[in-house]
Short mmCIF file of C-alpha atoms and ligand atoms in Angstrom, two decimals:
data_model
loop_
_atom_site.label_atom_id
_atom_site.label_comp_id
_atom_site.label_asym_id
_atom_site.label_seq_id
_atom_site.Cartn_x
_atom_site.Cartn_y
_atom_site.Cartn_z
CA UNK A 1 44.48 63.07 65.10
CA UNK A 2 47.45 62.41 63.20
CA UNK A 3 46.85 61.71 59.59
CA UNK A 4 49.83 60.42 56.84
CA UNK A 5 50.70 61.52 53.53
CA UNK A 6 48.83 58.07 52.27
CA UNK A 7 45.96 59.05 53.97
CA UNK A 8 45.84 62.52 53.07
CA UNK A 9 46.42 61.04 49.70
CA UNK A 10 43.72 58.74 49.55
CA UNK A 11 41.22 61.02 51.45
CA UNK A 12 42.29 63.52 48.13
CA UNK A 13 41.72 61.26 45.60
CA UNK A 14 38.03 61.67 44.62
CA UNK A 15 37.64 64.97 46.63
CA UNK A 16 35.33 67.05 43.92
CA UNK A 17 33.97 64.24 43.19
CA UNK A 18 29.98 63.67 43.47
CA UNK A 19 29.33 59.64 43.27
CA UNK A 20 25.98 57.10 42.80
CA UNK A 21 26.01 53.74 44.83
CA UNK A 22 22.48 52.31 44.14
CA UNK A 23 22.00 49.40 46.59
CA UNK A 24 24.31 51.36 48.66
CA UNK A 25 22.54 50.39 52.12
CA UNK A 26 23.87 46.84 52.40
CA UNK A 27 26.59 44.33 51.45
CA UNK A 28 29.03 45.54 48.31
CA UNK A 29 27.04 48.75 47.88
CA UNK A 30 27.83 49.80 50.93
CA UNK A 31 31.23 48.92 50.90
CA UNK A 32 31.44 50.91 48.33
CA UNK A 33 30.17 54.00 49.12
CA UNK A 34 32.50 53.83 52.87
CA UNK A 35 35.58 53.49 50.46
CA UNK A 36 34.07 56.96 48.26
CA UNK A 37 33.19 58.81 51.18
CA UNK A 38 36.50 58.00 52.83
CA UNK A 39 38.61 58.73 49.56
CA UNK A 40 36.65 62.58 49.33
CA UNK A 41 33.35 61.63 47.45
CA UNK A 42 30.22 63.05 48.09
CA UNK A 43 28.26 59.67 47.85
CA UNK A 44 24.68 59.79 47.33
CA UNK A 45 23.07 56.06 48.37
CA UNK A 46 19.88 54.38 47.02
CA UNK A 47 17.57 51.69 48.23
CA UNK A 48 14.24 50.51 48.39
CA UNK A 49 14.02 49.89 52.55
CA UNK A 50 14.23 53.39 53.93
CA UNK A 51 15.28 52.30 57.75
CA UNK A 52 18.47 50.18 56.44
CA UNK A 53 19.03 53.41 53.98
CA UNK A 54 18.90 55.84 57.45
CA UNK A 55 20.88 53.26 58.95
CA UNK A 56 23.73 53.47 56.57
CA UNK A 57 23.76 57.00 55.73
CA UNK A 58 23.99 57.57 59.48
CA UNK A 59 27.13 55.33 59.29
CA UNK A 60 28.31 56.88 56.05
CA UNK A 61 27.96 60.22 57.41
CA UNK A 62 30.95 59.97 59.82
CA UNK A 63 33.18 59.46 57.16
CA UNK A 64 33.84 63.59 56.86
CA UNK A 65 32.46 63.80 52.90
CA UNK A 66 28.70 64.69 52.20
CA UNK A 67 26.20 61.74 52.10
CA UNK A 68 22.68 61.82 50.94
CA UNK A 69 20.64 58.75 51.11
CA UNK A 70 17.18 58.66 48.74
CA UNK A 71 14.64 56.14 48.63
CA UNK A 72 14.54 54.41 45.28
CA UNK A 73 13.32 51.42 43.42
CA UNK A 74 16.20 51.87 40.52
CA UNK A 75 13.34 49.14 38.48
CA UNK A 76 10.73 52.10 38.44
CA UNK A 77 11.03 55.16 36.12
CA UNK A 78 9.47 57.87 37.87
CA UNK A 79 11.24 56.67 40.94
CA UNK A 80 14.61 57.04 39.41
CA UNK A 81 13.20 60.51 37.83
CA UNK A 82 13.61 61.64 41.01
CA UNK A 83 16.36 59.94 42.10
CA UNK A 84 18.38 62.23 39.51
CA UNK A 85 16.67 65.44 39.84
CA UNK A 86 17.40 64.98 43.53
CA UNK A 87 20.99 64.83 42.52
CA UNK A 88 21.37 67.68 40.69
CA UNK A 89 19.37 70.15 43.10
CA UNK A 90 21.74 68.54 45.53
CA UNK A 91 24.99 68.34 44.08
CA UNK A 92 24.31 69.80 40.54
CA UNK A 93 26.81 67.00 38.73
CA UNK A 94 27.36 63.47 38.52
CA UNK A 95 31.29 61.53 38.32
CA UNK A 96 30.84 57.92 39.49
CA UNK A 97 28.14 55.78 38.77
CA UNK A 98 27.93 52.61 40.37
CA UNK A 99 24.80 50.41 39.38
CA UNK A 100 25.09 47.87 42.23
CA UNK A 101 21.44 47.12 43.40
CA UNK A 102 20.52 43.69 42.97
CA UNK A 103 18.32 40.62 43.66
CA UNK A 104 18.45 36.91 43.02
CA UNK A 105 14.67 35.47 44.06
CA UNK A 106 14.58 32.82 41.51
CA UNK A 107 17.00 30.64 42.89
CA UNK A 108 14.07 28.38 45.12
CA UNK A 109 12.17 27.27 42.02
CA UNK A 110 12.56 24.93 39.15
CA UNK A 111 12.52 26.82 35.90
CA UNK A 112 9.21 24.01 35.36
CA UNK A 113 7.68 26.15 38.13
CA UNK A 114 9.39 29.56 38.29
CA UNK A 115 6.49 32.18 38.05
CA UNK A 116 6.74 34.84 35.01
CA UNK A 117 6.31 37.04 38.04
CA UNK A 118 9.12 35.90 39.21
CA UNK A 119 11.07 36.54 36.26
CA UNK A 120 9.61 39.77 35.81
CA UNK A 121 10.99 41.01 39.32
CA UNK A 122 14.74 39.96 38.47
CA UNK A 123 14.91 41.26 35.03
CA UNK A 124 13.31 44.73 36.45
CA UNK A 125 16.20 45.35 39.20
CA UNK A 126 18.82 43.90 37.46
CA UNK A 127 18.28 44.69 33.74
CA UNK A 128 16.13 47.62 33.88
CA UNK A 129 16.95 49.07 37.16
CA UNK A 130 21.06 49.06 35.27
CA UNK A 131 19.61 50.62 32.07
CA UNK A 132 17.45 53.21 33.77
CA UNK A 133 20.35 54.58 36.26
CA UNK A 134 22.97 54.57 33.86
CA UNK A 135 20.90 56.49 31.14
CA UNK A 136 20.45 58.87 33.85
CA UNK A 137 24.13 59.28 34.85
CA UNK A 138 25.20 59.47 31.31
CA UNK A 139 22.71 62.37 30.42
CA UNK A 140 24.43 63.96 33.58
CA UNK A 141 27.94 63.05 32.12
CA UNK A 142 27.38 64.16 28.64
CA UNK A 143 26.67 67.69 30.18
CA UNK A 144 29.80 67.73 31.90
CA UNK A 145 32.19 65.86 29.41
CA UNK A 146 32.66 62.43 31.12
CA UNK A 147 32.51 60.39 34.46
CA UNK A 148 32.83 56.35 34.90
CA UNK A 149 29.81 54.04 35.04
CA UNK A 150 30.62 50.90 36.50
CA UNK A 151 28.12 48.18 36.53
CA UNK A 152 27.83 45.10 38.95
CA UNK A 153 27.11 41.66 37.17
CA UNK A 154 28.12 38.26 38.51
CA UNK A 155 30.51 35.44 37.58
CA UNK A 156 26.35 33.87 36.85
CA UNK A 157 26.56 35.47 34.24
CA UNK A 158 29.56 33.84 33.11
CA UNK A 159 29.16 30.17 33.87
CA UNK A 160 25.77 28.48 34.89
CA UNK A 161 26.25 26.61 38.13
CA UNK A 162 25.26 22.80 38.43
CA UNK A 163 24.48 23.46 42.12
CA UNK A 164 22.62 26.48 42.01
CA UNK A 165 20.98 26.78 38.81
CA UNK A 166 19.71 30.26 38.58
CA UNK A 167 18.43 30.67 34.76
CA UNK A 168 16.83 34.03 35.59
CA UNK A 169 19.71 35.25 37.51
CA UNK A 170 22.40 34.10 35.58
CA UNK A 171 20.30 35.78 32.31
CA UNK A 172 19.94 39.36 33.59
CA UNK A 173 24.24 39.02 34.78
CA UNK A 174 25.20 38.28 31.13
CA UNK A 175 22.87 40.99 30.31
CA UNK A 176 24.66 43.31 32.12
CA UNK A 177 28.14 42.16 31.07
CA UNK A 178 27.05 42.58 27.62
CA UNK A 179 25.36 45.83 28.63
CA UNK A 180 28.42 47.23 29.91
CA UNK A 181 30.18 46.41 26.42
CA UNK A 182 27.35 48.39 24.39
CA UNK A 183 27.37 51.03 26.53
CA UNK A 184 31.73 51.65 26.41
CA UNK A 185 30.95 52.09 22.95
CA UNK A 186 27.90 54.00 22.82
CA UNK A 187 29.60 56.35 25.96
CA UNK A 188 33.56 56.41 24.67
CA UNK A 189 33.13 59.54 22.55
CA UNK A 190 31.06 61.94 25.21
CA UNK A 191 34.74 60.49 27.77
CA UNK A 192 32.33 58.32 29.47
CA UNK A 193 34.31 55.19 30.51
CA UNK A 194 31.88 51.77 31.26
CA UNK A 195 33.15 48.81 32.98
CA UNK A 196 31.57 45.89 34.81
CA UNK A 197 32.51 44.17 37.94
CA UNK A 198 32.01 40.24 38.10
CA UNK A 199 31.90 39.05 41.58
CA UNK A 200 31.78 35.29 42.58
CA UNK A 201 30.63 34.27 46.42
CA UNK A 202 30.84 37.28 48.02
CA UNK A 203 29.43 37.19 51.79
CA UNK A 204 26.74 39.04 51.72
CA UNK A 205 23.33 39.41 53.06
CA UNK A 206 22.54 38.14 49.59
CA UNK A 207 24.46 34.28 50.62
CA UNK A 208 23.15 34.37 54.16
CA UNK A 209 21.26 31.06 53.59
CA UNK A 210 24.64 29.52 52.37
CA UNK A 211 26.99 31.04 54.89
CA UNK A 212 24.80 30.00 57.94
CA UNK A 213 24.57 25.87 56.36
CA UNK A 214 27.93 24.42 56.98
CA UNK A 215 27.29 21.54 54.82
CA UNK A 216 26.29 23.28 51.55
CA UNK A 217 29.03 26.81 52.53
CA UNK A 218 31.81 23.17 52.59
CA UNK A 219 30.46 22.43 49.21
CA UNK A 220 30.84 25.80 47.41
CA UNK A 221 34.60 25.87 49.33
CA UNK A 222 35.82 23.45 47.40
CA UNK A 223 34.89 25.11 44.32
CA UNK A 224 36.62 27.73 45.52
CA UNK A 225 40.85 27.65 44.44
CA UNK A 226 41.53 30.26 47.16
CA UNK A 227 39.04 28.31 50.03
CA UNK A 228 37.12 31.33 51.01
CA UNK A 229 34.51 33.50 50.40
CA UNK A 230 35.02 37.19 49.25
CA UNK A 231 34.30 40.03 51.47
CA UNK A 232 32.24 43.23 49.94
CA UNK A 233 35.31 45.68 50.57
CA UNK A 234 37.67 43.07 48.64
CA UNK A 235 35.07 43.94 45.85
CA UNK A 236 34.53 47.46 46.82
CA UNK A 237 38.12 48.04 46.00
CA UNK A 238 37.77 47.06 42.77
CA UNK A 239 34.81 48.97 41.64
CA UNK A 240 36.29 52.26 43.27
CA UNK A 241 39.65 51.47 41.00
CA UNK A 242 37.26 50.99 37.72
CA UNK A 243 35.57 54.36 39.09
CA UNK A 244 38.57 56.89 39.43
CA UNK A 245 41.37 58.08 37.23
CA UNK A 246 43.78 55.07 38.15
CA UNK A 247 41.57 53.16 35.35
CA UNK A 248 41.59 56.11 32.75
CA UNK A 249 42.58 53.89 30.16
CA UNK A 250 40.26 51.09 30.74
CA UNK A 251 36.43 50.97 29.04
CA UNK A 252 34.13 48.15 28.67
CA UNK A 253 36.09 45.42 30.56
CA UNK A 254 34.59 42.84 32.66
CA UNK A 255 36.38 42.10 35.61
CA UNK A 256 36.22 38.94 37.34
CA UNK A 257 36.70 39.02 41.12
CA UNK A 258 35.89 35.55 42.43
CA UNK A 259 39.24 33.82 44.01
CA UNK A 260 39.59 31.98 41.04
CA UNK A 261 35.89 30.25 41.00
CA UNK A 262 35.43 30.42 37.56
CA UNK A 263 38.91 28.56 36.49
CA UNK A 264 38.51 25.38 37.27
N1 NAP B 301 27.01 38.52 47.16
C1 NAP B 301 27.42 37.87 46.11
O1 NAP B 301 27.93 36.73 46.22
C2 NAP B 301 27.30 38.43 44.73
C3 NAP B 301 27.92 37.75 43.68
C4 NAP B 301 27.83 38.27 42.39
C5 NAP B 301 27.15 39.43 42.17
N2 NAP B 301 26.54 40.09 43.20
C6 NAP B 301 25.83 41.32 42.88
O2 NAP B 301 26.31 42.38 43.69
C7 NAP B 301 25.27 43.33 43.89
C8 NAP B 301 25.14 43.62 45.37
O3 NAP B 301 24.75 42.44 46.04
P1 NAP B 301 25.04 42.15 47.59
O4 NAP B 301 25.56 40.80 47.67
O5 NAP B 301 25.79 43.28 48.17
O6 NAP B 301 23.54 42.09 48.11
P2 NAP B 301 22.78 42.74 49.34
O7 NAP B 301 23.64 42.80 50.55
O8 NAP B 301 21.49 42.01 49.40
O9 NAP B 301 22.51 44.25 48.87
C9 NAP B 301 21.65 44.55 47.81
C10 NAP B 301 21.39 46.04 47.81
O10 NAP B 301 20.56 46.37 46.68
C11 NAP B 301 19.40 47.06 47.13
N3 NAP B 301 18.31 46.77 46.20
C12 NAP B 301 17.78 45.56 45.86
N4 NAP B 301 16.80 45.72 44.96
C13 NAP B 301 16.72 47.05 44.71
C14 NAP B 301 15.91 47.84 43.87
N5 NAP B 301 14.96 47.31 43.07
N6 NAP B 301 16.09 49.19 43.86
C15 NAP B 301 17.04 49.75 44.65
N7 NAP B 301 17.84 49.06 45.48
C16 NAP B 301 17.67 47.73 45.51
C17 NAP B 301 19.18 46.54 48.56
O11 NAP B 301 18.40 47.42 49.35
P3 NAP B 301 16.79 47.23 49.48
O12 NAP B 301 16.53 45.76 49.54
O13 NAP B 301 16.45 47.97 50.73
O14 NAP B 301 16.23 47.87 48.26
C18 NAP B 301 20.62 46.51 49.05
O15 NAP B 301 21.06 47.80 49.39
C19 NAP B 301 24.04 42.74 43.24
O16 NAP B 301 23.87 43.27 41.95
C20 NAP B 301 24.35 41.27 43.16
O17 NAP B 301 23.65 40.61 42.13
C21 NAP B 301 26.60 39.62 44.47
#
């Protein structure tokens, strides 16, 4: 096989590196970790369903940089314990963070009816589960002078939607927005940089429902300037540029990456 300078370059670019996708096994996680592995990363993926985790690191695994995949709940403490001790008898060090797991189950109730249970779950994964793995990371980081955390919240947590109202949802995103703030500030003086990643409609396994109903995928087009939903590597490319040294001068940004959803 013949492979360019760009390649080369790009295959060079986080060799060294040792990098956390949680949610890694599906949709923008995954995307994710392909573009780490592929730019030199060893990528370490986490998820709660162990066959789609197998099934991905199996994928990931061809990619010619080290992959570990490890079962993990990133809501649970003792679960992401383990997560992290599994990392550093692994790989002994931590660069890239990326807190991508995530879940929106709220969205088929009426906040009249929405169980606390309900709420509970949302606020566990996407709150805690983003507190508990980027505490970890940064205890890792501290050690070794810095790294990038980059944290996935949602253009719900921007703007509420009048067709989708998702109060729970929408809550834990600006959470994590604001989250990601703190934290850049909190982080900045151990070289820790923290951004946050806004996606809009991304198709996912997440949107299923939505893609596979033309009527109600022809409403959210029109809301839509650039007509389309985003794809998870169009988002993937983002994180991996908030996660590497082409960003070394950026902390505690949100960045929007919704095809201009949010303008109008
Ligand atoms: N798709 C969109 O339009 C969109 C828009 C804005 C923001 N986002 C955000 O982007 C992130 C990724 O979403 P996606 O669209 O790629 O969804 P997805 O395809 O459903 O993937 C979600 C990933 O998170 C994992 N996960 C869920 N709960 C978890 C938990 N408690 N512990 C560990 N892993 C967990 C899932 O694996 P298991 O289920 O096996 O655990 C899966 O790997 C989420 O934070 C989501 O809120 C998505």
């Amino acid at each position: 096989m013949v492979v360019s300078a760009t390649q080369m370059q790009k295959q060079a670019e986080f060799k060294d590196k040792v990098a956390l996708v949680t949610g890694g096994s599906s949709g923008i996680g995954l995307a994710t970790a392909r573009l780490l592995a592929t730019r030199g990363a060893a990528t370490v993926i986490c998820g709660r369903g162990e066959d789609r985790l197998d099934r991905a690191v199996g994928e990931l695994g061809n990619l010619g940089s080290p992959v570990l995949g490890i079962p993990c709940d990133v809501g649970k403490t003792d679960q992401v314990d383990n997560l992290f001790t599994e990392i550093r008898s692994s790989f002994g060090r931590l660069d890239i963070c990326v807190c991508n797991a995530g879940i929106e189950t709220d969205e088929a109730y009426s906040i009249l009816d929405l169980p606390a249970a309900v709420f509970d779950e949302n606020i566990e994964t996407n709150l805690r589960g983003v507190f508990l793995t980027s505490q970890g990371a940064a205890r890792m980081m501290k050690e070794q002078g810095g790294g990038a955390i980059v944290l996935i919240g949602s253009t719900s947590g921007i703007m509420a939607d009048p067709l989708l109202p998702s109060p729970t949802y929408d809550a834990s995103k600006a959470g994590v927005h604001m989250f990601a703030k703190s934290l850049a500030l909190a982080l900045a003086p151990h070289g820790i940089r923290v951004n946050a990643v806004a996606p809009g409609w991304i198709d996912t396994e997440m949107n299923k429902s939505t893609v596979e109903n033309p009527d109600r995928l022809r409403t959210w087009m029109e809301k839509i300037p650039l007509s389309r939903f985003g794809r998870p590597e169009e988002v993937a490319e983002v994180i991996v540029f908030l996660s590497g040294d082409k960003s070394s001068y950026m902390t505690g940004a949100v960045v929007v990456v919704d095809g201009g959803e949010i303008l109008g």
